Amino acid sequence: MAWEYKIVYSGMEVPDEEKYEQRLHDSVRMLNDLGGEGWELVAFLPHRTAANLTKYHAVLKRHKNL
């Protein structure tokens, strides 16, 4: 069985609580859309930047159509 992978970015650090909530809901919507396309979340990786912000990368996989 062959797999294909996708990595998507989600930035969550914002000073405004309302903007944070919006980004959180946007990320959930994105993951739900990808799940509907057959992608499965296999990892959620935080990455600290040089500017001391945290970015998040979701690693997804699905069966590859050969």
Coordinates of N, CA and C in Angstrom, one line a residue:
M1 N 0.8 -1.2 0.0 CA 0.0 0.0 0.0 C 0.9 1.2 0.0
A2 N 0.6 2.2 -0.8 CA 1.4 3.4 -0.9 C 0.6 4.6 -0.3
W3 N 1.3 5.5 0.3 CA 0.7 6.7 0.9 C 1.3 8.0 0.2
E4 N 0.5 9.0 0.3 CA 1.0 10.3 -0.1 C 0.8 11.2 1.2
Y5 N 1.6 12.2 1.3 CA 1.6 13.0 2.5 C 1.4 14.5 2.2
K6 N 0.9 15.2 3.1 CA 0.7 16.7 3.0 C 1.0 17.3 4.3
I7 N 1.7 18.5 4.3 CA 2.0 19.2 5.5 C 1.3 20.6 5.3
V8 N 0.5 21.0 6.2 CA -0.2 22.3 6.2 C 0.2 23.1 7.4
Y9 N 0.2 24.4 7.3 CA 0.6 25.3 8.3 C -0.6 25.9 9.0
S10 N -0.5 26.1 10.3 CA -1.5 26.9 11.0 C -0.8 27.8 12.0
G11 N -1.0 29.1 11.9 CA -0.4 30.0 12.8 C -1.4 30.4 13.8
M12 N -1.1 30.2 15.1 CA -2.2 30.4 16.1 C -1.8 31.6 17.1
E13 N -0.6 32.1 17.1 CA -0.2 33.1 18.0 C -0.7 34.5 17.6
V14 N -1.6 35.0 18.2 CA -2.1 36.4 17.9 C -2.5 37.0 19.3
P15 N -2.2 38.3 19.5 CA -2.5 38.9 20.8 C -3.9 39.1 21.1
D16 N -4.8 39.1 20.1 CA -6.2 39.4 20.3 C -6.9 38.0 20.4
E17 N -7.7 37.9 21.5 CA -8.4 36.6 21.8 C -9.4 36.3 20.7
E18 N -10.1 37.3 20.2 CA -11.1 37.1 19.1 C -10.4 36.6 17.8
K19 N -9.3 37.1 17.5 CA -8.5 36.7 16.3 C -8.0 35.3 16.5
Y20 N -7.6 35.0 17.7 CA -7.2 33.6 18.0 C -8.3 32.6 17.8
E21 N -9.5 32.9 18.3 CA -10.6 32.0 18.2 C -11.0 31.8 16.7
Q22 N -10.9 32.9 15.9 CA -11.2 32.8 14.5 C -10.2 31.9 13.8
R23 N -8.9 32.1 14.1 CA -7.8 31.2 13.5 C -8.0 29.8 13.9
L24 N -8.4 29.5 15.2 CA -8.7 28.2 15.7 C -9.8 27.5 14.9
H25 N -10.9 28.3 14.7 CA -12.0 27.7 13.9 C -11.7 27.5 12.4
D26 N -10.9 28.4 11.9 CA -10.4 28.3 10.5 C -9.6 27.0 10.3
S27 N -8.7 26.8 11.3 CA -7.9 25.6 11.3 C -8.7 24.3 11.4
V28 N -9.7 24.3 12.2 CA -10.6 23.1 12.4 C -11.3 22.9 11.1
R29 N -11.8 24.0 10.5 CA -12.6 23.9 9.2 C -11.6 23.3 8.1
M30 N -10.4 23.8 8.1 CA -9.4 23.3 7.1 C -9.2 21.8 7.3
L31 N -9.0 21.4 8.5 CA -8.7 19.9 8.8 C -10.0 19.1 8.5
N32 N -11.2 19.6 8.7 CA -12.4 18.9 8.4 C -12.5 18.7 6.9
D33 N -12.2 19.8 6.1 CA -12.2 19.8 4.7 C -11.2 18.7 4.1
L34 N -10.0 18.7 4.7 CA -9.0 17.8 4.2 C -9.4 16.3 4.6
G35 N -10.0 16.2 5.8 CA -10.5 14.8 6.1 C -11.6 14.3 5.2
G36 N -12.4 15.3 4.7 CA -13.4 14.9 3.7 C -12.8 14.5 2.3
E37 N -11.5 14.9 2.1 CA -10.8 14.5 0.9 C -10.0 13.2 1.1
G38 N -10.2 12.6 2.3 CA -9.5 11.4 2.5 C -8.2 11.5 3.3
W39 N -7.8 12.7 3.7 CA -6.6 12.9 4.5 C -6.8 12.6 5.9
E40 N -5.8 12.0 6.5 CA -5.9 11.6 7.9 C -4.7 12.3 8.7
L41 N -5.0 13.0 9.8 CA -4.0 13.7 10.6 C -3.2 12.7 11.3
V42 N -1.8 12.7 11.1 CA -1.0 11.8 11.8 C 0.0 12.4 12.8
A43 N 0.2 13.7 12.6 CA 1.0 14.5 13.6 C 0.7 15.9 13.5
F44 N 0.9 16.6 14.7 CA 0.7 18.0 14.8 C 1.9 18.6 15.5
L45 N 2.8 19.3 14.7 CA 4.1 19.6 15.2 C 4.3 21.1 15.4
P46 N 4.7 21.5 16.7 CA 5.0 22.9 16.9 C 6.4 23.2 16.4
H47 N 6.5 24.5 16.0 CA 7.8 24.9 15.5 C 8.0 26.3 16.0
R48 N 9.1 26.5 16.8 CA 9.4 27.9 17.4 C 10.2 28.6 16.4
T49 N 9.8 29.8 16.0 CA 10.6 30.6 15.0 C 11.6 31.5 15.7
A50 N 12.5 32.1 14.9 CA 13.5 33.0 15.4 C 12.9 34.2 16.1
A51 N 11.7 34.6 15.7 CA 10.9 35.7 16.3 C 10.2 35.3 17.6
N52 N 10.5 34.0 18.0 CA 9.9 33.5 19.3 C 8.4 33.3 19.2
L53 N 7.9 33.0 18.0 CA 6.5 32.7 17.8 C 6.4 31.2 17.5
T54 N 5.3 30.6 17.8 CA 5.1 29.2 17.5 C 4.2 29.0 16.3
K55 N 4.7 28.3 15.3 CA 3.9 27.9 14.2 C 3.5 26.4 14.4
Y56 N 2.5 26.0 13.8 CA 2.1 24.6 13.9 C 2.0 24.0 12.5
H57 N 2.5 22.8 12.3 CA 2.4 22.1 11.1 C 1.6 20.8 11.3
A58 N 0.6 20.6 10.5 CA -0.2 19.3 10.6 C 0.3 18.4 9.5
V59 N 0.7 17.2 9.8 CA 1.1 16.2 8.8 C 0.0 15.3 8.6
L60 N -0.4 15.1 7.3 CA -1.5 14.3 7.0 C -1.1 13.2 5.9
K61 N -1.8 12.2 5.9 CA -1.6 11.1 4.9 C -2.9 10.6 4.3
R62 N -2.8 10.0 3.1 CA -3.9 9.3 2.6 C -3.4 8.3 1.6
H63 N -4.3 7.3 1.3 CA -3.9 6.3 0.3 C -3.6 6.9 -1.0
K64 N -2.5 6.5 -1.7 CA -2.1 7.0 -3.0 C -2.7 6.2 -4.0
N65 N -3.4 6.9 -5.0 CA -4.0 6.1 -6.1 C -2.9 5.9 -7.2
L66 N -2.6 4.7 -7.4 CA -1.5 4.3 -8.3 C -2.1 4.1 -9.7

